[in-house]
Amino acid sequence: MLGIIGAMNQEVDRLKAEMTEVTIEERASMSFYVGKLHGKDVVIVRSGVGKVNAAVCTQILADRYGVDKVINTGVAGSLQAKIDIGDIVVSTDALQHDVEATVFGYAPAEIPQLGRVSFTADEDLRKLTVVCCRQVNPEIGVHEGRVVSGDQFVSSDAVKARLKDLFDPYCTEMEGAAIAQACWLNDIPFVIIRAISDKADGSAQMDYDVFEAQAIEHTVRLVNALVSAI
Ligand code: ADE
């Protein structure tokens, strides 16, 4: 069983619409759509925004549905000049940029007593995602790199500069690293797929409103192709 998580309705509605043999189950105020997508057993769910929603959602996918892979799809703010609005970032790894216990000698984003800063995406899933992206979205760039997540919409040059200095990230969003950690705790391979809606700077809110729909178009096309290819 493959788990597919998007934070918002816009990110998963079109995938849900393509499912067959669907049953819907409610858990933790989330609706889990269980059925088939392109012949594969899937459960698709809107987690809600933020790391807590994302982690709760992922644990339910593990416990109740026994998923053996997780795909997180959605939009993100670019943290690299070479990554344009509309492009896709595929995670190499993910970390929570708002975890901060440096006063005790931990590295920025290191989770105390866990011994980890970031969580590594599954290499096979990542590579397959890139191949599929080049096939179905040939007009846009696809970039493999680090995703940083926090309970924060990043929309200032100062915060963006801090994230770049500390983590050398490709994009920022609000769920991926929580899903990554929950997958790591449960030994489930994952990949995060994010289309760029803004540049996480002073123009981010305006850009987000204009480009969100176009960005989601690219992830929907990609996730459909990836599920077919898995
Ligand atoms: N999702 C899309 N753009 C984002 C940003 N700039 N910060 C956090 N999450 C986002």
Short mmCIF file of C-alpha atoms and ligand atoms in Angstrom, two decimals:
data_model
loop_
_atom_site.label_atom_id
_atom_site.label_comp_id
_atom_site.label_asym_id
_atom_site.label_seq_id
_atom_site.Cartn_x
_atom_site.Cartn_y
_atom_site.Cartn_z
CA MET A 1 0.00 0.00 0.00
CA LEU A 2 1.27 3.40 -1.05
CA GLY A 3 0.47 6.46 1.08
CA ILE A 4 0.10 9.85 -0.59
CA ILE A 5 -0.08 12.94 1.61
CA GLY A 6 -0.86 16.53 0.63
CA ALA A 7 -1.37 19.29 3.16
CA MET A 8 -4.22 21.04 1.36
CA ASN A 9 -7.29 20.00 -0.64
CA GLN A 10 -5.92 21.62 -3.80
CA GLU A 11 -2.87 19.33 -3.59
CA VAL A 12 -4.79 16.02 -3.46
CA ASP A 13 -8.30 16.59 -4.88
CA ARG A 14 -7.37 15.79 -8.48
CA LEU A 15 -5.53 12.65 -7.43
CA LYS A 16 -8.52 11.50 -5.38
CA ALA A 17 -10.76 12.13 -8.39
CA GLU A 18 -8.77 9.62 -10.46
CA MET A 19 -9.09 6.82 -7.88
CA THR A 20 -11.30 3.76 -8.33
CA GLU A 21 -12.81 1.34 -5.77
CA VAL A 22 -12.72 4.14 -3.17
CA THR A 23 -13.74 3.86 0.45
CA ILE A 24 -13.32 6.77 2.83
CA GLU A 25 -12.36 6.40 6.48
CA GLU A 26 -12.19 9.15 9.07
CA ARG A 27 -9.38 9.28 11.64
CA ALA A 28 -8.05 12.22 13.64
CA SER A 29 -10.34 14.59 11.68
CA MET A 30 -8.70 13.46 8.42
CA SER A 31 -10.41 11.61 5.54
CA PHE A 32 -8.36 8.66 4.25
CA TYR A 33 -9.29 7.72 0.66
CA VAL A 34 -8.46 4.05 0.25
CA GLY A 35 -8.60 2.44 -3.20
CA LYS A 36 -6.72 2.18 -6.47
CA LEU A 37 -4.84 4.75 -8.52
CA HIS A 38 -3.58 3.56 -11.91
CA GLY A 39 -4.02 -0.03 -10.69
CA LYS A 40 -1.96 0.45 -7.50
CA ASP A 41 -3.28 0.15 -3.94
CA VAL A 42 -3.15 3.63 -2.46
CA VAL A 43 -4.42 5.71 0.40
CA ILE A 44 -4.61 9.41 -0.31
CA VAL A 45 -5.12 11.91 2.47
CA ARG A 46 -5.15 15.63 3.14
CA SER A 47 -3.17 16.02 6.36
CA GLY A 48 -3.81 19.71 6.98
CA VAL A 49 -1.02 22.26 7.21
CA GLY A 50 1.95 22.03 9.55
CA LYS A 51 4.24 19.49 11.15
CA VAL A 52 1.86 18.16 13.80
CA ASN A 53 -0.88 17.36 11.28
CA ALA A 54 1.70 15.79 8.99
CA ALA A 55 3.20 13.58 11.69
CA VAL A 56 -0.18 12.40 13.02
CA CYS A 57 -1.27 11.61 9.47
CA THR A 58 1.87 9.63 8.69
CA GLN A 59 1.57 7.56 11.87
CA ILE A 60 -2.00 6.63 10.94
CA LEU A 61 -0.79 5.58 7.48
CA ALA A 62 1.76 3.35 9.19
CA ASP A 63 -0.45 1.85 11.90
CA ARG A 64 -3.82 1.53 10.20
CA TYR A 65 -2.86 1.00 6.56
CA GLY A 66 0.61 -0.53 6.84
CA VAL A 67 1.91 1.61 3.99
CA ASP A 68 5.25 0.52 2.57
CA LYS A 69 6.02 3.83 0.82
CA VAL A 70 5.00 7.43 1.40
CA ILE A 71 4.87 10.22 -1.16
CA ASN A 72 4.42 13.77 0.09
CA THR A 73 3.23 16.17 -2.59
CA GLY A 74 2.66 19.91 -2.49
CA VAL A 75 4.14 23.34 -3.01
CA ALA A 76 7.14 25.10 -1.47
CA GLY A 77 9.17 28.27 -1.49
CA SER A 78 12.45 28.20 -3.42
CA LEU A 79 15.67 28.80 -1.49
CA GLN A 80 18.04 28.73 -4.48
CA ALA A 81 18.37 31.27 -7.27
CA LYS A 82 18.57 28.46 -9.83
CA ILE A 83 15.18 27.03 -8.78
CA ASP A 84 12.35 28.94 -10.45
CA ILE A 85 8.67 29.22 -9.70
CA GLY A 86 6.98 26.21 -11.32
CA ASP A 87 10.07 23.98 -11.04
CA ILE A 88 10.02 20.76 -9.02
CA VAL A 89 12.21 19.85 -6.04
CA VAL A 90 12.62 16.16 -5.20
CA SER A 91 13.98 15.57 -1.70
CA THR A 92 17.38 14.10 -1.03
CA ASP A 93 16.71 14.63 2.67
CA ALA A 94 14.57 16.76 4.96
CA LEU A 95 15.05 18.57 8.26
CA GLN A 96 13.00 20.72 10.61
CA HIS A 97 14.52 24.20 10.49
CA ASP A 98 12.64 25.34 13.60
CA VAL A 99 14.17 22.72 15.91
CA GLU A 100 16.64 24.66 18.04
CA ALA A 101 18.61 23.31 21.03
CA THR A 102 22.01 24.74 20.19
CA VAL A 103 22.43 26.05 23.74
CA PHE A 104 23.03 22.43 24.79
CA GLY A 105 25.62 21.89 22.10
CA TYR A 106 23.33 20.35 19.49
CA ALA A 107 23.64 21.37 15.85
CA PRO A 108 20.93 23.65 14.41
CA ALA A 109 17.87 21.47 13.62
CA GLU A 110 19.33 18.49 15.52
CA ILE A 111 16.64 16.74 17.52
CA PRO A 112 17.94 16.29 21.06
CA GLN A 113 18.76 12.70 22.03
CA LEU A 114 17.75 11.36 18.62
CA GLY A 115 21.19 11.86 17.13
CA ARG A 116 19.83 13.19 13.84
CA VAL A 117 19.58 16.48 12.00
CA SER A 118 17.93 15.28 8.79
CA PHE A 119 16.11 12.26 7.37
CA THR A 120 17.15 10.74 4.05
CA ALA A 121 14.66 10.08 1.27
CA ASP A 122 14.55 6.70 -0.46
CA GLU A 123 17.05 6.77 -3.31
CA ASP A 124 15.10 4.52 -5.69
CA LEU A 125 11.90 6.53 -5.22
CA ARG A 126 13.82 9.75 -5.69
CA LYS A 127 15.48 8.62 -8.90
CA LEU A 128 12.23 7.27 -10.33
CA THR A 129 10.53 10.57 -9.47
CA VAL A 130 13.15 12.52 -11.42
CA VAL A 131 12.82 10.24 -14.47
CA CYS A 132 9.02 10.59 -14.40
CA CYS A 133 9.26 14.36 -13.98
CA ARG A 134 11.45 14.73 -17.06
CA GLN A 135 8.89 12.69 -19.02
CA VAL A 136 5.69 14.49 -17.98
CA ASN A 137 7.00 17.99 -17.18
CA PRO A 138 9.76 18.44 -19.79
CA GLU A 139 9.33 22.23 -19.86
CA ILE A 140 10.38 22.79 -16.23
CA GLY A 141 13.49 22.22 -14.12
CA VAL A 142 13.68 19.27 -11.73
CA HIS A 143 16.14 19.59 -8.84
CA GLU A 144 17.25 17.04 -6.23
CA GLY A 145 18.11 18.58 -2.90
CA ARG A 146 17.33 19.23 0.74
CA VAL A 147 13.84 20.21 1.91
CA VAL A 148 13.56 22.23 5.13
CA SER A 149 10.27 22.38 7.01
CA GLY A 150 8.93 24.52 9.83
CA ASP A 151 5.65 25.78 11.22
CA GLN A 152 6.19 29.02 9.38
CA PHE A 153 5.40 30.49 5.95
CA VAL A 154 8.77 31.98 5.03
CA SER A 155 8.30 35.40 3.45
CA SER A 156 11.29 37.55 4.36
CA ASP A 157 14.80 37.97 3.04
CA ALA A 158 16.21 37.70 6.58
CA VAL A 159 14.64 34.33 7.39
CA LYS A 160 15.49 33.03 3.93
CA ALA A 161 19.14 34.07 4.37
CA ARG A 162 19.33 32.33 7.75
CA LEU A 163 17.97 29.08 6.31
CA LYS A 164 20.40 29.25 3.39
CA ASP A 165 23.38 29.93 5.69
CA LEU A 166 22.57 27.12 8.09
CA PHE A 167 21.28 24.30 5.90
CA ASP A 168 22.08 24.77 2.19
CA PRO A 169 18.45 23.89 1.37
CA TYR A 170 16.60 23.78 -1.96
CA CYS A 171 13.11 24.69 -0.73
CA THR A 172 11.02 25.31 2.37
CA GLU A 173 7.53 24.18 3.30
CA MET A 174 5.59 23.12 6.39
CA GLU A 175 5.20 19.32 6.47
CA GLY A 176 7.85 17.33 4.62
CA ALA A 177 10.42 16.87 7.38
CA ALA A 178 7.75 15.81 9.88
CA ILE A 179 6.59 13.15 7.42
CA ALA A 180 10.23 12.21 6.88
CA GLN A 181 10.86 11.78 10.60
CA ALA A 182 7.67 9.78 11.11
CA CYS A 183 8.68 7.55 8.18
CA TRP A 184 12.17 7.12 9.64
CA LEU A 185 10.74 6.13 13.03
CA ASN A 186 8.57 3.51 11.29
CA ASP A 187 11.20 2.40 8.75
CA ILE A 188 9.09 3.43 5.73
CA PRO A 189 10.73 4.73 2.52
CA PHE A 190 9.54 8.19 1.51
CA VAL A 191 10.02 10.94 -1.02
CA ILE A 192 8.93 14.58 -0.91
CA ILE A 193 7.85 16.21 -4.18
CA ARG A 194 7.36 19.96 -4.14
CA ALA A 195 6.57 22.42 -6.90
CA ILE A 196 7.77 25.95 -6.35
CA SER A 197 5.03 28.53 -5.79
CA ASP A 198 7.20 31.42 -4.55
CA LYS A 199 10.72 32.38 -3.55
CA ALA A 200 10.22 32.58 0.24
CA ASP A 201 11.08 36.29 0.17
CA GLY A 202 9.25 39.60 0.51
CA SER A 203 7.16 38.79 -2.61
CA ALA A 204 6.26 35.27 -1.42
CA GLN A 205 2.68 35.95 -0.41
CA MET A 206 1.80 37.68 -3.69
CA ASP A 207 3.61 35.07 -5.78
CA TYR A 208 1.98 32.24 -3.85
CA ASP A 209 -1.50 33.52 -4.68
CA VAL A 210 -0.64 33.83 -8.38
CA PHE A 211 1.41 30.65 -8.90
CA GLU A 212 -0.02 28.07 -6.49
CA ALA A 213 -2.41 26.54 -9.06
CA GLN A 214 0.24 26.30 -11.79
CA ALA A 215 2.69 24.67 -9.37
CA ILE A 216 0.11 22.11 -8.26
CA GLU A 217 -0.56 21.25 -11.92
CA HIS A 218 3.06 20.05 -12.16
CA THR A 219 2.89 17.90 -9.01
CA VAL A 220 -0.41 16.30 -10.04
CA ARG A 221 1.03 15.30 -13.40
CA LEU A 222 4.17 13.98 -11.74
CA VAL A 223 2.48 12.00 -8.97
CA ASN A 224 0.15 10.34 -11.51
CA ALA A 225 3.17 9.30 -13.58
CA LEU A 226 5.13 8.14 -10.53
CA VAL A 227 2.31 5.98 -9.19
CA SER A 228 1.96 4.37 -12.63
CA ALA A 229 5.71 3.70 -12.72
CA ILE A 230 6.09 2.27 -9.19
N1 ADE B 1 4.75 26.67 0.94
C1 ADE B 1 4.83 27.36 -0.20
N2 ADE B 1 5.63 28.43 -0.07
C2 ADE B 1 6.07 28.42 1.19
C3 ADE B 1 6.92 29.28 1.95
N3 ADE B 1 7.45 30.37 1.40
N4 ADE B 1 7.14 28.97 3.25
C4 ADE B 1 6.58 27.87 3.80
N5 ADE B 1 5.77 27.04 3.15
C5 ADE B 1 5.52 27.30 1.86
#
